Amino acid sequence: MTTMPNIELAKATAAEAADEAVTKVVARDVNVYYGDKHALHDVSIDIPEKAVTAFIGPSGCGKSTFLRCINRMNDTIPICRVSGRIEIDGSDIYDRGLDPVQLRAKVGMVFQKPNPFPKSIYENVAYGPRIHGLTSSKADLDEVVTMSLKRAGLYEEVKDRLTSPGTGLSGGQQQRLCIARAIAVNPEVILMDEPCSALDPIATAKIEELIDELRENYTIVIVTHSMQQAARVSQRTAFFHLGKLVEEGSTEQIFTAPQDKRTQDYITGRFG
Amino acid sequence: MVSLFFLLIVAVALAAFAFGRSRGRAFVGGGARLHSLPVYHGLFLATLCVLPMLVALAVWTPLAPRYVEARTLAALPADLAPQNALEQEGRLREARLVALGQFAGTPDPGIAVAADAYSGARTEAEVALLVLGLAGAAAGFAFGRRRLAPDFRARNSFEHVTKVVLIACSGVAILTTVGIVFSVLFETLRFFARYPWYDFLFGLQWSPQTAIRADQVGQSGTFGAVPLFAGTTLIMLIAMMVAGPVGLFAAIYMSEYATPRVRAVAKPVLEVLAGIPTVVFGFFAALTVAPFIKSVGETLGLSVASESALAAGLVMGVMIIPFVSSLSDDVINAVPQSLRDGSYGMGATRSETIKRVVLPAALPGIVSALMLAISRAVGETMIVVMAAGLAGNLTFNPLEAVTTVTVQIKTLLVGDQEFDSAKTLSAFALGFVLFFFTLALNIIALRIVRKYREQYD
Ligand SMILES: Nc1ncnc2c1ncn2[C@@H]1O[C@H](COP(=O)(O)OP(=O)(O)OP(=O)(O)O)[C@@H](O)[C@H]1O
Ligand SMILES: [Mg+2]
């Protein structure tokens, strides 16, 4: 790829609107170390509410690492150490008094490879509400499961086989099941780490459509290797390189008028 | 003689290999492009030479002794001709001893004649083996040598040989198993010819003391095996109540909670536990645990036998902890990290993740680990011999002495035995039941695993 990617900027107006939106996540001077390895250097970024923010950058530049800071998934890696400040709605998520388990119910996550549990479709979606005790009756739970599947655009396809295993679905359906599973606990932020990289173009298109719909209710952060995808679904884009946040701005600005030479090189495909 | 023949085989193989390889190299030197490396030419030729020799040995081994015997017997003068199998056995033995110069005293002249015949026949047989083997090797060599050529596919031919050797080895393993099963089965049937099978399987009394003399009291034993089955089950249950939870929880700790450093120490320690000989555990059960249980029981006002099912079961449970834990640890580790991440990402705690995601995903493996542990517990002998006792009590009270199938098999077969008394044969019947039980257990385990798989993958 040596020319500028074919960018579709139909949502440019939405992007402008997002500039004035409320900030949901604030990160200041975030540094991450894996043992002795300094993986992320002084990352500071504001992520707006009810909009899609895309993280792009070459492999190994720390996109996933930063994403995982936002719901403290890095806590599950013993050698990982995080410093700096990340606030959601103004409260520090690395505060001692804060329970990461509670935080993750508020900040859901969808992974690169679809990872439905080896349980039925219903049980997969009911997993979160059950462990957090969100519903009081079976009817309630049914309602939540149906709602989540509908929002994830999967309900019509699976409504007759809710009891069959989630692992028996196609890759794209599995990924939408994982999205439904994340939605079921009613999170405010959804983090998606390359959610389409294991999917074919049609399944990808469906997920992108879904992300666009979810934007109305959720704050979405998505890591992607496809610049077309970033351009299609996001309002804001952040470019990472070698563990640093190089540039961040509205998607339109990043793709049409990048300020930094490295960003320009990357989006024109000169490296990465 | 046979060992000499083996040396000969090795020598022939080396020579043929060297020849074949040098031929292969010569082709290369001659500028030809070989289909196969020279090594394969050597291996091919060596195989062709060795195989006929092995076949010759295989044919010779059962035939030669018969030939020698027949010649020896034929040489006996008429007055010494054996009248029955026992006499024949005796004459042959004498002739052999005379021939080997180990006979004490002066032999009967007739026997001396037979001994000469014996030596002669042996020499003939040995020469025959040599001639047969070498002729076969030579034929194989001649045949193989003509086929060696630059474009000869020695590599592929040797592939066939490899395959045959591998098949032969697995064949040996399978046939031995089948052979053992059938020999046990036949002895079992012989036992059931003497003793009704339903009395054996459902009889409630076990006292196998068959009288040696016909006029002794209590001449026929009773072989009701239910007390043994009950004892085995009781001890197995106690053992599994220890090993199941402890092993499983240890595995969960090791794979989910332990830091790498703890794991690096704790895992080998558990494996040392698996390496302790069972007789040491038996010791420990009989000399430490059983008296301890007895004294504790007596303090509580319970009557405890000095050899109790509880002591044996507890120690056996400790013994099989490492089986359960290391097998479960493997299957738990095999659960993909992405499933755990998915669960943590939903805001589940570690124990919720383990209980609701990891364990269900690892269940088939855990079930088979438990089944394997049960097989071990049921087949274990040493601990129960030393700690559970010999009394065939029909009880489910863990404080009493019980006996198990394996202990009785050992007891029945230790010491001098007539090999066709009901007492001895009953050991085979017990062995067969044990085998059948373990087999059934494995089949059930496989079924469970498969059913679960269908449900979740
Ligand atoms: N668990 C870990 N232990 C040690 N180092 C890690 C770990 N995870 C990531 N790293 C290192 O941190 C750096 C950033 O990794 P990260 O996974 O965030 O990159 P990424 O931008 O998501 O790459 P990709 O696009 O390939 O997913 C890399 O150099 C990586 O080697
Ligand atoms: Mg990544």
Tab-separated table of N, CA and C in Angstrom, chain A residues 182-261:
chain	number	residue	atom	x	y	z
A	182	ALA	N	-20.645	-9.074	26.782
A	182	ALA	CA	-20.118	-7.873	27.420
A	182	ALA	C	-21.234	-6.873	27.707
A	183	ILE	N	-22.192	-6.769	26.786
A	183	ILE	CA	-23.284	-5.807	26.958
A	183	ILE	C	-24.183	-6.178	28.128
A	184	ALA	N	-24.286	-7.505	28.385
A	184	ALA	CA	-25.283	-7.996	29.337
A	184	ALA	C	-25.107	-7.412	30.730
A	185	VAL	N	-23.883	-7.001	31.093
A	185	VAL	CA	-23.713	-6.431	32.430
A	185	VAL	C	-23.900	-4.921	32.401
A	186	ASN	N	-24.366	-4.414	31.261
A	186	ASN	CA	-24.664	-2.998	31.133
A	186	ASN	C	-23.457	-2.114	31.429
A	187	PRO	N	-22.379	-2.312	30.682
A	187	PRO	CA	-21.169	-1.528	30.940
A	187	PRO	C	-21.335	-0.115	30.397
A	188	GLU	N	-20.407	0.779	30.758
A	188	GLU	CA	-20.440	2.124	30.194
A	188	GLU	C	-19.422	2.251	29.080
A	189	VAL	N	-18.330	1.497	29.253
A	189	VAL	CA	-17.264	1.522	28.252
A	189	VAL	C	-17.083	0.109	27.728
A	190	ILE	N	-16.872	-0.034	26.407
A	190	ILE	CA	-16.540	-1.355	25.859
A	190	ILE	C	-15.204	-1.242	25.143
A	191	LEU	N	-14.261	-2.088	25.565
A	191	LEU	CA	-12.944	-2.109	24.945
A	191	LEU	C	-12.900	-3.270	23.961
A	192	MET	N	-12.457	-2.997	22.749
A	192	MET	CA	-12.402	-4.080	21.763
A	192	MET	C	-10.990	-4.161	21.206
A	193	ASP	N	-10.369	-5.321	21.380
A	193	ASP	CA	-8.997	-5.498	20.906
A	193	ASP	C	-9.011	-6.278	19.596
A	194	GLU	N	-8.875	-5.605	18.498
A	194	GLU	CA	-8.911	-6.207	17.169
A	194	GLU	C	-10.073	-7.201	17.041
A	195	PRO	N	-11.292	-6.739	17.225
A	195	PRO	CA	-12.418	-7.678	17.293
A	195	PRO	C	-12.706	-8.359	15.964
A	196	CYS	N	-12.179	-7.856	14.874
A	196	CYS	CA	-12.524	-8.423	13.567
A	196	CYS	C	-11.362	-9.148	12.916
A	197	SER	N	-10.231	-9.235	13.611
A	197	SER	CA	-9.056	-9.744	12.904
A	197	SER	C	-9.172	-11.220	12.584
A	198	ALA	N	-10.074	-11.936	13.263
A	198	ALA	CA	-10.218	-13.363	12.955
A	198	ALA	C	-11.440	-13.615	12.075
A	199	LEU	N	-12.004	-12.569	11.483
A	199	LEU	CA	-13.283	-12.739	10.788
A	199	LEU	C	-13.176	-12.411	9.299
A	200	ASP	N	-14.118	-12.947	8.527
A	200	ASP	CA	-14.145	-12.663	7.085
A	200	ASP	C	-14.812	-11.307	6.852
A	201	PRO	N	-14.721	-10.768	5.636
A	201	PRO	CA	-15.227	-9.402	5.378
A	201	PRO	C	-16.695	-9.216	5.707
A	202	ILE	N	-17.524	-10.240	5.473
A	202	ILE	CA	-18.957	-10.055	5.729
A	202	ILE	C	-19.226	-9.967	7.223
A	203	ALA	N	-18.606	-10.900	7.981
A	203	ALA	CA	-18.767	-10.857	9.433
A	203	ALA	C	-18.197	-9.547	9.976
A	204	THR	N	-17.086	-9.091	9.378
A	204	THR	CA	-16.485	-7.832	9.797
A	204	THR	C	-17.451	-6.672	9.585
A	205	ALA	N	-18.081	-6.659	8.406
A	205	ALA	CA	-19.026	-5.583	8.105
A	205	ALA	C	-20.148	-5.562	9.138
A	206	LYS	N	-20.614	-6.755	9.524
A	206	LYS	CA	-21.700	-6.832	10.516
A	206	LYS	C	-21.254	-6.243	11.843
A	207	ILE	N	-20.047	-6.598	12.261
A	207	ILE	CA	-19.559	-6.098	13.552
A	207	ILE	C	-19.390	-4.579	13.484
A	208	GLU	N	-18.877	-4.102	12.351
A	208	GLU	CA	-18.676	-2.647	12.237
A	208	GLU	C	-20.003	-1.909	12.338
A	209	GLU	N	-20.997	-2.487	11.676
A	209	GLU	CA	-22.335	-1.907	11.748
A	209	GLU	C	-22.811	-1.862	13.200
A	210	LEU	N	-22.567	-2.986	13.864
A	210	LEU	CA	-22.976	-3.109	15.253
A	210	LEU	C	-22.270	-2.055	16.124
A	211	ILE	N	-20.970	-1.891	15.892
A	211	ILE	CA	-20.213	-0.906	16.676
A	211	ILE	C	-20.829	0.477	16.481
A	212	ASP	N	-21.192	0.754	15.247
A	212	ASP	CA	-21.774	2.055	14.954
A	212	ASP	C	-23.080	2.268	15.715
A	213	GLU	N	-23.866	1.172	15.837
A	213	GLU	CA	-25.119	1.305	16.599
A	213	GLU	C	-24.850	1.453	18.088
A	214	LEU	N	-23.881	0.669	18.572
A	214	LEU	CA	-23.601	0.680	20.007
A	214	LEU	C	-23.099	2.039	20.474
A	215	ARG	N	-22.538	2.814	19.546
A	215	ARG	CA	-21.981	4.116	19.893
A	215	ARG	C	-22.997	5.018	20.584
A	216	GLU	N	-24.263	4.790	20.272
A	216	GLU	CA	-25.274	5.659	20.879
A	216	GLU	C	-25.344	5.503	22.390
A	217	ASN	N	-25.061	4.302	22.861
A	217	ASN	CA	-25.219	4.052	24.295
A	217	ASN	C	-23.918	3.835	25.052
A	218	TYR	N	-22.868	3.528	24.325
A	218	TYR	CA	-21.639	3.143	25.021
A	218	TYR	C	-20.459	3.952	24.517
A	219	THR	N	-19.460	4.047	25.366
A	219	THR	CA	-18.175	4.598	24.957
A	219	THR	C	-17.343	3.427	24.457
A	220	ILE	N	-16.876	3.502	23.221
A	220	ILE	CA	-16.191	2.345	22.649
A	220	ILE	C	-14.756	2.704	22.302
A	221	VAL	N	-13.835	1.835	22.695
A	221	VAL	CA	-12.437	1.989	22.296
A	221	VAL	C	-12.070	0.736	21.514
A	222	ILE	N	-11.560	0.923	20.316
A	222	ILE	CA	-11.274	-0.233	19.484
A	222	ILE	C	-9.836	-0.172	18.979
A	223	VAL	N	-9.154	-1.310	19.097
A	223	VAL	CA	-7.809	-1.428	18.524
A	223	VAL	C	-7.972	-2.090	17.176
A	224	THR	N	-7.339	-1.536	16.162
A	224	THR	CA	-7.475	-2.179	14.855
A	224	THR	C	-6.207	-2.019	14.034
A	225	HIS	N	-5.976	-2.988	13.184
A	225	HIS	CA	-4.851	-2.913	12.254
A	225	HIS	C	-5.297	-2.426	10.889
A	226	SER	N	-6.621	-2.324	10.725
A	226	SER	CA	-7.110	-1.908	9.425
A	226	SER	C	-7.443	-0.423	9.477
A	227	MET	N	-6.733	0.353	8.680
A	227	MET	CA	-6.979	1.794	8.724
A	227	MET	C	-8.332	2.139	8.124
A	228	GLN	N	-8.758	1.309	7.157
A	228	GLN	CA	-10.098	1.528	6.621
A	228	GLN	C	-11.132	1.367	7.726
A	229	GLN	N	-10.899	0.340	8.540
A	229	GLN	CA	-11.853	0.109	9.621
A	229	GLN	C	-11.854	1.290	10.599
A	230	ALA	N	-10.670	1.758	10.950
A	230	ALA	CA	-10.597	2.906	11.857
A	230	ALA	C	-11.354	4.080	11.247
A	231	ALA	N	-11.138	4.296	9.963
A	231	ALA	CA	-11.798	5.414	9.300
A	231	ALA	C	-13.301	5.225	9.256
A	232	ARG	N	-13.729	3.970	9.048
A	232	ARG	CA	-15.163	3.717	8.923
A	232	ARG	C	-15.894	3.850	10.247
A	233	VAL	N	-15.331	3.274	11.319
A	233	VAL	CA	-16.141	3.203	12.542
A	233	VAL	C	-15.829	4.270	13.581
A	234	SER	N	-14.671	4.915	13.505
A	234	SER	CA	-14.308	5.742	14.658
A	234	SER	C	-14.522	7.221	14.388
A	235	GLN	N	-14.690	7.964	15.491
A	235	GLN	CA	-14.749	9.417	15.396
A	235	GLN	C	-13.415	10.020	15.791
A	236	ARG	N	-12.725	9.309	16.686
A	236	ARG	CA	-11.400	9.798	17.075
A	236	ARG	C	-10.391	8.683	16.875
A	237	THR	N	-9.164	9.045	16.574
A	237	THR	CA	-8.123	8.056	16.335
A	237	THR	C	-6.871	8.463	17.089
A	238	ALA	N	-6.223	7.458	17.662
A	238	ALA	CA	-4.952	7.701	18.344
A	238	ALA	C	-3.908	6.809	17.702
A	239	PHE	N	-2.760	7.391	17.385
A	239	PHE	CA	-1.704	6.620	16.742
A	239	PHE	C	-0.578	6.364	17.737
A	240	PHE	N	-0.275	5.101	17.941
A	240	PHE	CA	0.792	4.690	18.858
A	240	PHE	C	1.992	4.238	18.047
A	241	HIS	N	3.179	4.531	18.602
A	241	HIS	CA	4.378	4.047	17.933
A	241	HIS	C	5.464	3.824	18.974
A	242	LEU	N	6.023	2.627	18.992
A	242	LEU	CA	7.100	2.275	19.926
A	242	LEU	C	6.780	2.664	21.366
A	243	GLY	N	5.571	2.362	21.792
A	243	GLY	CA	5.222	2.592	23.188
A	243	GLY	C	4.849	4.022	23.513
A	244	LYS	N	4.787	4.899	22.481
A	244	LYS	CA	4.400	6.284	22.749
A	244	LYS	C	3.128	6.609	21.983
A	245	LEU	N	2.330	7.475	22.574
A	245	LEU	CA	1.186	7.994	21.849
A	245	LEU	C	1.706	9.153	21.007
A	246	VAL	N	1.750	8.954	19.699
A	246	VAL	CA	2.367	9.956	18.834
A	246	VAL	C	1.406	11.092	18.550
A	247	GLU	N	0.194	10.725	18.214
A	247	GLU	CA	-0.737	11.758	17.793
A	247	GLU	C	-2.154	11.282	18.038
A	248	GLU	N	-3.014	12.224	18.328
A	248	GLU	CA	-4.383	11.843	18.632
A	248	GLU	C	-5.285	12.990	18.200
A	249	GLY	N	-6.423	12.662	17.594
A	249	GLY	CA	-7.305	13.727	17.149
A	249	GLY	C	-8.525	13.136	16.483
A	250	SER	N	-9.294	13.987	15.836
A	250	SER	CA	-10.468	13.448	15.165
A	250	SER	C	-9.993	12.573	14.021
A	251	THR	N	-10.778	11.549	13.729
A	251	THR	CA	-10.381	10.598	12.695
A	251	THR	C	-10.111	11.317	11.381
A	252	GLU	N	-10.959	12.273	11.083
A	252	GLU	CA	-10.789	12.995	9.826
A	252	GLU	C	-9.429	13.676	9.766
A	253	GLN	N	-9.107	14.357	10.876
A	253	GLN	CA	-7.838	15.083	10.893
A	253	GLN	C	-6.646	14.135	10.784
A	254	ILE	N	-6.689	13.006	11.540
A	254	ILE	CA	-5.557	12.069	11.519
A	254	ILE	C	-5.349	11.522	10.111
A	255	PHE	N	-6.439	11.222	9.428
A	255	PHE	CA	-6.279	10.584	8.123
A	255	PHE	C	-6.070	11.572	6.982
A	256	THR	N	-6.482	12.823	7.175
A	256	THR	CA	-6.301	13.760	6.054
A	256	THR	C	-5.166	14.743	6.306
A	257	ALA	N	-4.988	15.140	7.568
A	257	ALA	CA	-3.944	16.125	7.820
A	257	ALA	C	-3.143	15.767	9.059
A	258	PRO	N	-2.431	14.631	9.045
A	258	PRO	CA	-1.654	14.244	10.227
A	258	PRO	C	-0.562	15.265	10.505
A	259	GLN	N	-0.349	15.552	11.805
A	259	GLN	CA	0.636	16.556	12.178
A	259	GLN	C	2.040	15.975	12.221
A	260	ASP	N	2.110	14.696	12.573
A	260	ASP	CA	3.418	14.092	12.808
A	260	ASP	C	3.849	13.295	11.581
A	261	LYS	N	5.132	13.353	11.322
A	261	LYS	CA	5.691	12.636	10.176
A	261	LYS	C	5.437	11.125	10.293
